[in-house]
Coordinates of C-alpha atoms in Angstrom, one line a residue:
M221 CA 86.8 -71.1 136.4
S222 CA 83.2 -70.2 135.9
L223 CA 83.9 -66.7 137.0
A224 CA 86.7 -66.4 134.4
T225 CA 84.5 -67.9 131.7
R226 CA 81.7 -65.5 132.5
T227 CA 84.0 -62.5 132.6
A228 CA 85.4 -63.4 129.2
A229 CA 82.0 -63.9 127.7
E230 CA 80.7 -60.6 129.1
S231 CA 83.8 -58.9 127.9
T232 CA 83.6 -60.1 124.4
A233 CA 80.0 -59.0 124.3
V234 CA 80.9 -55.4 124.8
P235 CA 82.2 -54.6 121.3
Q236 CA 79.2 -56.3 119.7
D237 CA 76.7 -54.3 121.8
D238 CA 78.6 -51.0 121.8
P239 CA 80.8 -50.5 118.7
R240 CA 81.7 -47.0 119.7
R241 CA 83.4 -48.2 122.9
S242 CA 85.3 -50.8 120.8
W243 CA 86.7 -48.2 118.5
A244 CA 87.4 -45.8 121.3
A245 CA 89.5 -48.6 122.8
V246 CA 91.3 -49.0 119.4
F247 CA 92.1 -45.3 119.3
A248 CA 93.3 -45.3 122.9
L249 CA 95.6 -48.2 122.1
A250 CA 96.8 -46.4 119.0
R251 CA 97.7 -43.3 121.1
F252 CA 99.6 -45.6 123.5
E253 CA 101.5 -47.2 120.6
T254 CA 102.4 -43.8 119.1
R255 CA 103.9 -42.7 122.4
D256 CA 105.7 -46.1 122.7
L257 CA 107.2 -45.6 119.2
L258 CA 108.7 -42.3 120.3
R259 CA 110.6 -44.2 123.0
Y260 CA 112.5 -46.1 120.3
I261 CA 115.8 -44.4 119.7
P262 CA 115.8 -45.0 115.9
V263 CA 112.4 -43.3 115.5
L264 CA 113.2 -40.5 117.9
V265 CA 116.6 -39.7 116.3
T266 CA 115.4 -39.9 112.7
L267 CA 112.3 -37.8 113.5
M268 CA 114.4 -35.1 115.2
L269 CA 116.9 -35.2 112.4
Y270 CA 114.3 -34.9 109.7
V271 CA 112.3 -32.1 111.4
G272 CA 115.4 -30.3 112.7
Y273 CA 117.3 -30.3 109.4
T274 CA 114.2 -29.2 107.5
A275 CA 113.6 -26.3 110.0
W276 CA 117.2 -25.2 109.6
T277 CA 116.9 -25.1 105.8
L278 CA 113.7 -23.1 106.1
F279 CA 115.3 -20.3 108.1
H280 CA 118.7 -20.5 106.6
E281 CA 119.4 -17.8 104.1
K282 CA 119.6 -19.3 100.6
E283 CA 122.3 -18.1 98.2
G284 CA 123.3 -18.8 94.6
M285 CA 121.0 -21.0 92.6
D286 CA 119.1 -22.1 95.8
A287 CA 117.7 -18.5 96.0
F288 CA 115.9 -19.0 92.7
P289 CA 114.0 -22.3 93.2
A290 CA 111.7 -23.8 90.5
L291 CA 108.6 -25.1 92.3
Q292 CA 108.1 -28.0 89.9
D293 CA 111.4 -29.3 91.3
A294 CA 110.9 -28.1 94.9
D295 CA 107.8 -30.4 95.3
R296 CA 109.9 -33.4 94.3
A297 CA 112.7 -32.4 96.6
T298 CA 110.5 -33.0 99.6
Q299 CA 110.3 -36.8 99.0
T300 CA 113.8 -37.9 100.1
G301 CA 113.6 -36.2 103.6
P302 CA 111.5 -38.9 105.4
L303 CA 113.5 -41.8 103.9
L304 CA 115.3 -42.7 107.1
L305 CA 112.2 -42.0 109.3
G306 CA 110.2 -44.5 107.2
I307 CA 112.9 -47.2 107.6
A308 CA 113.0 -46.6 111.3
L309 CA 109.2 -46.8 111.6
F310 CA 109.2 -50.0 109.6
V311 CA 111.5 -51.8 112.0
C312 CA 110.1 -50.3 115.2
V313 CA 106.4 -50.8 114.4
N314 CA 107.2 -54.4 113.5
R315 CA 108.9 -54.7 116.9
C316 CA 105.9 -53.1 118.7
T317 CA 103.4 -55.4 117.0
L318 CA 105.5 -58.4 118.2
R319 CA 105.7 -57.1 121.8
S320 CA 103.1 -59.4 123.2
R321 CA 104.5 -62.4 121.5
R322 CA 108.1 -61.5 122.6
R323 CA 107.0 -61.1 126.2
G324 CA 104.6 -64.0 126.3
T325 CA 101.5 -62.0 127.0
D326 CA 99.4 -63.2 124.0
R327 CA 97.3 -65.4 126.3
Q328 CA 96.4 -62.5 128.5
F329 CA 95.2 -60.6 125.5
D330 CA 92.9 -63.4 124.6
V331 CA 90.6 -62.6 127.5
L332 CA 90.5 -58.8 126.8
V333 CA 87.6 -57.1 125.1
M334 CA 89.6 -56.2 122.0
E335 CA 89.9 -58.8 119.2
P336 CA 93.4 -59.4 117.7
W337 CA 92.5 -57.7 114.4
R338 CA 91.4 -54.5 116.3
R339 CA 94.8 -54.5 118.0
T340 CA 96.4 -54.7 114.5
V341 CA 94.3 -51.7 113.4
A342 CA 95.7 -49.8 116.4
H343 CA 99.3 -50.6 115.4
V344 CA 98.6 -49.3 111.9
L345 CA 96.9 -46.1 113.2
S346 CA 99.9 -45.5 115.5
V347 CA 101.9 -44.5 112.4
V348 CA 99.3 -41.9 111.3
P349 CA 100.7 -39.1 113.6
F350 CA 104.1 -39.5 112.1
A351 CA 102.6 -39.2 108.6
A352 CA 100.8 -36.1 109.7
V353 CA 104.1 -34.6 111.0
T354 CA 105.7 -35.5 107.7
A355 CA 102.9 -33.8 105.8
L356 CA 103.3 -30.6 107.9
V357 CA 107.1 -30.6 107.3
V358 CA 106.6 -31.1 103.6
L359 CA 104.0 -28.3 103.4
G360 CA 106.3 -25.9 105.4
E361 CA 109.3 -26.8 103.2
F362 CA 107.4 -26.2 100.0
T363 CA 105.7 -23.0 101.2
R364 CA 109.0 -21.5 102.2
Q365 CA 110.4 -22.2 98.7
A366 CA 107.3 -20.7 97.1
L367 CA 107.6 -17.5 99.2
R368 CA 111.2 -16.8 98.1
P369 CA 111.3 -13.8 95.8
G370 CA 113.1 -15.7 93.0
A371 CA 110.7 -18.6 92.9
V372 CA 109.1 -19.6 89.6
G373 CA 106.9 -22.4 88.4
H374 CA 104.1 -24.5 89.9
G375 CA 104.2 -27.4 92.4
S376 CA 102.1 -30.6 92.5
L377 CA 100.1 -31.8 95.5
A378 CA 100.5 -35.4 94.3
E379 CA 104.3 -35.0 94.4
M380 CA 104.1 -33.6 97.9
A381 CA 101.9 -36.4 99.1
V382 CA 104.6 -39.0 98.4
G383 CA 106.5 -38.3 101.6
P384 CA 103.5 -38.8 104.0
L385 CA 102.3 -41.8 102.0
Y386 CA 105.8 -43.3 102.2
V387 CA 105.8 -43.1 106.0
L388 CA 102.3 -44.8 106.1
L389 CA 103.5 -47.5 103.7
C390 CA 106.5 -48.3 105.9
G391 CA 104.4 -48.5 109.0
A392 CA 101.7 -50.7 107.4
F393 CA 104.3 -53.0 105.9
G394 CA 106.0 -53.4 109.3
V395 CA 102.7 -54.5 110.9
L396 CA 101.9 -56.9 108.0
L397 CA 105.3 -58.5 108.2
A398 CA 104.8 -59.0 112.0
R399 CA 101.5 -60.8 111.4
L400 CA 102.9 -63.0 108.6
V401 CA 106.4 -63.7 110.0
P402 CA 106.3 -63.3 113.8
S403 CA 110.0 -62.9 114.4
T404 CA 112.0 -59.8 115.4
F405 CA 114.6 -60.8 112.8
A406 CA 112.2 -60.5 110.0
A407 CA 112.3 -56.6 109.8
P408 CA 116.1 -56.1 109.4
V409 CA 116.1 -59.0 106.9
G410 CA 113.2 -57.4 105.2
V411 CA 115.0 -54.1 104.7
V412 CA 117.9 -55.8 103.1
G413 CA 115.7 -58.1 101.1
L414 CA 113.7 -55.1 99.7
F415 CA 116.9 -53.4 98.7
V416 CA 118.2 -56.5 96.9
F417 CA 114.8 -57.1 95.3
S418 CA 114.6 -53.5 94.0
V419 CA 118.1 -53.8 92.5
F420 CA 117.3 -57.2 91.0
I421 CA 114.1 -55.8 89.4
S422 CA 115.8 -52.7 88.1
A423 CA 118.6 -54.8 86.5
G424 CA 116.3 -57.5 85.3
T425 CA 114.0 -55.1 83.5
G426 CA 116.7 -52.7 82.2
G427 CA 115.2 -49.8 84.2
A428 CA 111.9 -50.1 82.4
E429 CA 109.3 -47.4 83.1
W430 CA 106.8 -49.8 84.8
S431 CA 109.4 -51.2 87.2
R432 CA 111.1 -47.9 88.0
W433 CA 107.8 -46.5 89.2
L434 CA 107.0 -49.4 91.5
S435 CA 109.5 -47.8 94.0
P436 CA 107.8 -45.5 96.5
I437 CA 110.2 -42.6 95.7
V438 CA 111.2 -42.1 92.1
G439 CA 113.9 -39.4 91.9
E440 CA 114.5 -37.6 88.6
N441 CA 116.9 -34.7 88.8
S442 CA 119.3 -32.8 86.6
G443 CA 122.1 -30.6 87.8
N444 CA 121.5 -27.9 85.1
T445 CA 118.1 -28.4 83.5
V446 CA 114.8 -27.2 84.8
L447 CA 111.9 -28.0 82.6
P448 CA 108.7 -25.9 82.4
S449 CA 105.9 -27.4 84.5
D450 CA 103.9 -28.6 81.5
L451 CA 106.9 -30.5 80.2
V452 CA 107.8 -32.4 83.4
G453 CA 105.7 -35.4 82.5
R454 CA 105.8 -37.3 85.7
P455 CA 102.7 -39.5 86.5
A456 CA 102.5 -38.0 89.9
A457 CA 98.8 -38.4 90.4
W458 CA 98.9 -42.0 89.3
H459 CA 101.8 -42.7 91.6
A460 CA 100.0 -41.1 94.5
L461 CA 97.0 -43.4 93.7
Y462 CA 99.3 -46.4 93.5
L463 CA 100.9 -45.6 96.9
T464 CA 97.5 -45.0 98.5
G465 CA 96.2 -48.3 97.3
L466 CA 99.3 -50.0 98.4
V467 CA 99.1 -48.5 101.9
L468 CA 95.5 -49.7 102.2
L469 CA 96.3 -53.1 100.8
L470 CA 99.1 -53.7 103.3
A471 CA 97.1 -52.4 106.2
L472 CA 94.0 -54.4 105.4
G473 CA 96.2 -57.5 104.6
A474 CA 97.6 -57.2 108.2
V475 CA 94.1 -57.0 109.6
L476 CA 92.9 -60.0 107.6
A477 CA 96.0 -61.9 108.7
S478 CA 95.0 -61.1 112.3
G479 CA 91.6 -62.8 112.0
G480 CA 89.5 -59.9 110.7
R481 CA 87.0 -61.6 108.4
T482 CA 84.2 -59.2 108.0
L483 CA 82.7 -58.5 104.6
Y484 CA 83.7 -54.8 104.8
L485 CA 87.3 -55.7 105.4
K486 CA 87.4 -58.1 102.5
A487 CA 85.6 -55.6 100.2
G488 CA 88.1 -53.0 101.4
A489 CA 91.1 -55.2 100.5
A490 CA 89.6 -55.9 97.1
G491 CA 89.1 -52.2 96.5
A492 CA 92.7 -51.4 97.7
L493 CA 94.0 -54.0 95.3
A494 CA 92.1 -52.4 92.5
L495 CA 93.5 -49.0 93.4
T496 CA 97.0 -50.3 93.5
L497 CA 96.7 -52.0 90.1
A498 CA 95.0 -49.0 88.5
G499 CA 97.8 -46.7 89.8
A500 CA 100.5 -49.1 88.7
V501 CA 99.1 -49.4 85.2
G502 CA 98.5 -45.6 85.0
Q503 CA 102.0 -44.7 86.0
S504 CA 103.7 -47.1 83.6
G505 CA 102.7 -45.4 80.4
G506 CA 105.9 -43.5 79.9
V507 CA 106.3 -40.3 77.9
S508 CA 103.2 -39.8 75.6
A509 CA 103.6 -38.7 72.0
Q510 CA 102.0 -35.3 72.8
L511 CA 104.5 -34.7 75.5
A512 CA 107.5 -35.8 73.4
A513 CA 106.2 -33.4 70.7
A514 CA 105.9 -30.5 73.2
R515 CA 109.4 -31.2 74.5
E516 CA 110.7 -31.2 70.9
Q517 CA 109.1 -27.9 70.1
A518 CA 110.4 -26.3 73.3
S519 CA 113.9 -27.4 72.5
V520 CA 114.0 -26.6 68.8
S521 CA 111.5 -23.8 68.4
P522 CA 111.0 -22.2 71.8
Q523 CA 109.7 -19.0 70.3
R524 CA 106.3 -20.7 69.7
D525 CA 105.8 -21.1 73.5
Q526 CA 107.5 -17.9 74.8
T527 CA 106.4 -14.4 75.7
C528 CA 108.7 -11.4 75.0
V529 CA 109.1 -8.3 77.1
Q530 CA 111.1 -5.1 76.4
R531 CA 113.7 -3.8 78.8
G532 CA 115.6 -0.8 77.6
D533 CA 116.8 -1.5 74.0
S534 CA 116.9 -5.2 74.4
T535 CA 114.2 -7.9 74.2
Y536 CA 113.8 -10.8 76.6
C537 CA 111.8 -13.9 75.5
A538 CA 111.1 -16.6 78.0
F539 CA 108.7 -19.4 78.8
P540 CA 105.6 -18.1 80.6
E541 CA 106.8 -19.1 84.1
W542 CA 110.0 -17.2 83.7
T543 CA 108.9 -13.9 82.2
G544 CA 109.0 -12.2 85.6
R545 CA 112.8 -12.8 85.7
A546 CA 113.5 -10.6 82.7
G547 CA 114.4 -7.7 85.0
T548 CA 117.1 -9.8 86.6
W549 CA 118.6 -10.7 83.2
A550 CA 118.4 -7.1 82.1
E551 CA 120.5 -6.1 85.1
V552 CA 123.4 -8.2 83.8
V553 CA 123.0 -6.9 80.3
D554 CA 123.0 -3.3 81.6
R555 CA 126.2 -4.1 83.5
V556 CA 128.1 -5.6 80.6
Q557 CA 127.0 -3.6 77.6
P558 CA 128.1 -0.1 78.8
L559 CA 131.7 -1.4 79.1
A560 CA 131.8 -2.1 75.3
G561 CA 132.8 0.3 72.7
G562 CA 131.7 1.2 69.1
T563 CA 128.2 0.1 68.0
A564 CA 128.3 -2.8 70.4
A565 CA 127.5 -0.4 73.3
R566 CA 124.2 0.5 71.7
Q567 CA 123.3 -2.8 69.9
P568 CA 119.8 -4.1 70.8
L569 CA 120.1 -7.7 72.0
L570 CA 117.6 -10.5 71.9
V571 CA 117.9 -12.6 75.1
R572 CA 116.1 -15.9 74.5
Q573 CA 115.5 -18.6 77.2
R574 CA 116.4 -22.0 75.9
V575 CA 116.3 -25.5 77.4
E576 CA 117.1 -29.0 76.1
A577 CA 113.9 -30.9 77.1
R578 CA 114.1 -33.8 74.7
Y579 CA 115.9 -36.0 77.2
G580 CA 113.5 -35.4 80.1
L581 CA 114.2 -34.5 83.7
S582 CA 117.4 -36.5 84.0
G583 CA 119.0 -35.3 80.7
D584 CA 121.7 -32.7 80.7
G585 CA 122.1 -32.2 77.0
A586 CA 124.2 -29.3 75.7
I587 CA 122.5 -26.4 73.9
D588 CA 123.8 -25.5 70.5
P589 CA 124.9 -21.8 70.2
L590 CA 122.7 -19.4 68.3
T591 CA 123.9 -18.2 64.9
A592 CA 121.7 -15.1 64.5
P593 CA 123.5 -11.8 65.2
G594 CA 122.8 -10.2 68.6
Q595 CA 121.0 -13.1 70.2
V596 CA 122.0 -14.5 73.6
T597 CA 120.9 -17.7 75.3
V598 CA 119.8 -17.8 78.9
G599 CA 119.0 -21.0 80.7
T600 CA 116.2 -22.0 83.1
R601 CA 118.4 -22.0 86.2
W602 CA 119.6 -18.7 87.7
G603 CA 121.7 -17.5 90.6
G604 CA 125.2 -18.5 91.6
N605 CA 127.5 -19.4 88.8
R606 CA 124.7 -19.0 86.2
V607 CA 125.0 -15.2 86.5
P608 CA 128.6 -14.8 85.4
E609 CA 128.1 -17.5 82.8
F610 CA 125.3 -15.5 81.3
A611 CA 127.5 -12.4 81.4
V612 CA 130.2 -14.3 79.4
G613 CA 127.5 -15.2 76.9
V614 CA 126.4 -11.5 76.5
A615 CA 130.0 -10.3 76.3
S616 CA 131.0 -12.9 73.6
V617 CA 128.1 -11.8 71.4
L618 CA 129.1 -8.2 71.8
V619 CA 132.7 -9.0 70.8
A620 CA 132.2 -11.7 68.1
G621 CA 128.7 -10.8 66.8
D622 CA 126.9 -14.0 67.6
E623 CA 127.1 -17.0 69.9
S624 CA 128.5 -19.5 67.5
K625 CA 131.4 -17.2 66.7
G626 CA 131.8 -16.3 70.4
G627 CA 132.4 -19.9 71.2
E628 CA 135.2 -20.0 68.7
L629 CA 137.2 -17.1 70.1
C630 CA 140.8 -18.2 70.5
D631 CA 142.9 -15.0 70.3
G632 CA 143.3 -11.8 72.2
R633 CA 139.6 -11.1 72.0
V634 CA 139.2 -13.6 74.9
V635 CA 140.7 -10.9 77.2
T636 CA 138.2 -8.3 76.0
T637 CA 135.3 -10.7 76.3
M638 CA 136.2 -11.6 79.9
W639 CA 136.8 -8.0 80.8
L640 CA 133.3 -7.1 79.6
A641 CA 131.8 -10.0 81.5
L642 CA 133.5 -9.4 84.8
G643 CA 134.7 -5.7 84.8
G644 CA 131.4 -4.4 86.1
A645 CA 130.8 -7.1 88.7
S646 CA 130.9 -6.4 92.5
H647 CA 133.4 -9.1 93.1
P648 CA 135.1 -9.8 89.8
M649 CA 137.8 -12.1 91.1
T650 CA 135.2 -14.3 92.8
D651 CA 133.2 -14.4 89.6
L652 CA 136.3 -15.3 87.6
A653 CA 136.8 -18.3 89.9
N654 CA 133.1 -19.2 89.7
V655 CA 132.9 -19.1 85.9
R656 CA 136.0 -21.2 85.3
L657 CA 135.6 -25.0 85.3
D658 CA 138.3 -25.6 87.8
D659 CA 137.5 -22.6 90.0
S660 CA 141.0 -21.2 89.5
V661 CA 142.1 -17.6 89.0
T662 CA 145.5 -18.4 87.6
G663 CA 146.8 -20.5 84.7
S664 CA 144.7 -21.8 81.8
A665 CA 141.1 -23.0 82.2
Y666 CA 137.9 -23.5 80.4
V667 CA 135.2 -20.8 80.9
L668 CA 131.6 -21.8 81.1
A669 CA 128.7 -20.1 79.3
P670 CA 125.1 -20.9 78.6
T671 CA 126.0 -22.6 75.3
S672 CA 129.6 -23.1 74.2
G673 CA 132.3 -21.6 76.5
L674 CA 135.7 -20.1 76.1
Y675 CA 139.2 -21.3 76.7
M676 CA 141.6 -19.0 78.5
T677 CA 145.3 -19.4 78.3
A678 CA 147.6 -18.6 81.2
G679 CA 148.8 -15.4 79.5
Q680 CA 145.2 -14.2 78.9
T681 CA 144.4 -14.9 82.5
D682 CA 147.4 -12.8 83.7
V683 CA 146.3 -9.9 81.5
L684 CA 142.7 -10.1 82.7
R685 CA 143.7 -10.2 86.3
E686 CA 145.8 -7.1 85.9
L687 CA 142.9 -5.3 84.2
L688 CA 140.5 -6.3 87.0
E689 CA 142.8 -4.9 89.6
R690 CA 143.1 -1.5 88.0
P691 CA 140.4 1.2 88.3
R692 CA 137.4 0.3 86.3
G693 CA 136.9 3.7 84.7
E694 CA 140.5 3.7 83.4
V695 CA 140.2 0.3 81.7
T696 CA 136.7 1.1 80.4
A697 CA 138.0 4.2 78.7
S698 CA 140.9 2.3 77.1
V699 CA 138.6 -0.4 75.9
K700 CA 136.1 2.0 74.3
Q701 CA 139.0 4.0 72.7
H702 CA 140.6 0.9 71.1
W703 CA 137.4 -1.1 70.5
T704 CA 138.0 -1.8 66.8
Q705 CA 141.6 -3.0 67.4
L706 CA 140.6 -5.1 70.4
T707 CA 137.8 -6.9 68.6
A708 CA 139.6 -7.4 65.3
S709 CA 139.9 -11.1 64.3
G710 CA 143.4 -12.5 64.9
V711 CA 144.5 -9.8 67.4
S712 CA 147.0 -11.5 69.7
T713 CA 147.0 -11.5 73.5
A714 CA 150.3 -9.5 73.5
Q715 CA 148.7 -6.8 71.3
V716 CA 145.7 -6.5 73.6
A717 CA 148.0 -6.2 76.6
R718 CA 150.0 -3.4 75.0
V719 CA 146.9 -1.5 73.8
L720 CA 145.4 -1.6 77.3
G721 CA 148.7 -0.8 79.1
A722 CA 149.0 -4.1 80.8
E723 CA 152.2 -6.1 81.2
V724 CA 152.8 -8.5 78.3
P725 CA 153.1 -12.0 79.8
K726 CA 156.3 -13.8 79.1
G727 CA 155.8 -16.4 76.4
A728 CA 152.2 -15.3 76.0
K729 CA 150.4 -17.6 73.6
D730 CA 146.9 -17.7 72.3
C731 CA 144.9 -20.9 72.8
A732 CA 145.5 -22.0 69.2
E733 CA 149.3 -21.9 69.9
E734 CA 149.2 -24.0 73.1

């Protein structure tokens, strides 16, 4: 008995006399706990899935719109990857922290040199390597996107920090929950409870800005709209501060719950609480009046923010981050315009980039067509279906004169417009399917364009398909020769078919007649 008492007394004296040895033991225990976490199947599987899938996307050749990433969206896209890994760590760290209680070895730990609060610190530190791996994956993912030839825009370090901070947050919360509710059932119930709580908060506050940003990951994405970097308006820095404070608050709360009562720990917890509150208040401000005005100007009067460059006879005006893409747009114009006849073949065009920014990142508002002659709209996304859609916009202006009239085409001029848009493409039938709303190449369908699209009847589709299957030079010569007749208002689909030597579809009707 006396030997045991003396040994315990001598042991507890070690960390007081030699703090370096105490922290060395904490780090050694943290390394052990990290290795132990890797033995848990949920952690190992989600980690391999996260790293493996991201590595596959890094080396997989991107096509379509993915080949032209906007970095102000690419940074935000890194946040959802570690979602499952964080949940797995939350459950398994909680289980690791309760290991001694579950196995009845708490009494043995009482005679060791390390106090309970130091063991808690080791459990929190055991998550740090997983956060470091997440940070490397996020950095690699963003860097690969930034190195793509078609990349534009600017990323945010604060947005990229969300993934690693989320992993740390899950680990710290798992440890705190184990110290407050020492039961293995608490973690699964906690996951469900957090989900229900978040839904309740969202519904109870009507999706208010302050409650929406309390979530670790706040997704705001649009399928068609990419805003310039200075119009994104996300409080990313405040949110990173909020998450940092929350991580520290949960970790220090777990240490305090384990018996750590030093002045430094209490002061640290108070500081973490202050950081959390400062971040929460800072991120809840919503869209400022200055940002709303800037979005309004970019939507209504984009020419005030844009830079114009000349390519051939046409002018290309874009927001500063997209001016380098003018050459790509010019390739489409140079492919479409030589197929036209009359003065349209030499008409200088003004290609203007436009975006509907007034509804923020999640808005997908339609853009009204331009009414000035010879002006064409191009969006902020490019690649994939956006290429033939832009070609349709160029062709409709060449045929009708301006975008607003191009969207109203309803007669045989639709055939001429679609021939100009697709006749010079490498794979015209593929582009025809891509540009139609239902991805069809037969029958009637709606054709997409940067602003208002076109409606193709079944007869117009048949005539266009026959033209696309004939030699390009032959059709181009006929179009140029009969340009005035083909672009006359009211020309029927049957007349266009006869002029171009195509078979007149039986019962051919223009869209106004269907």
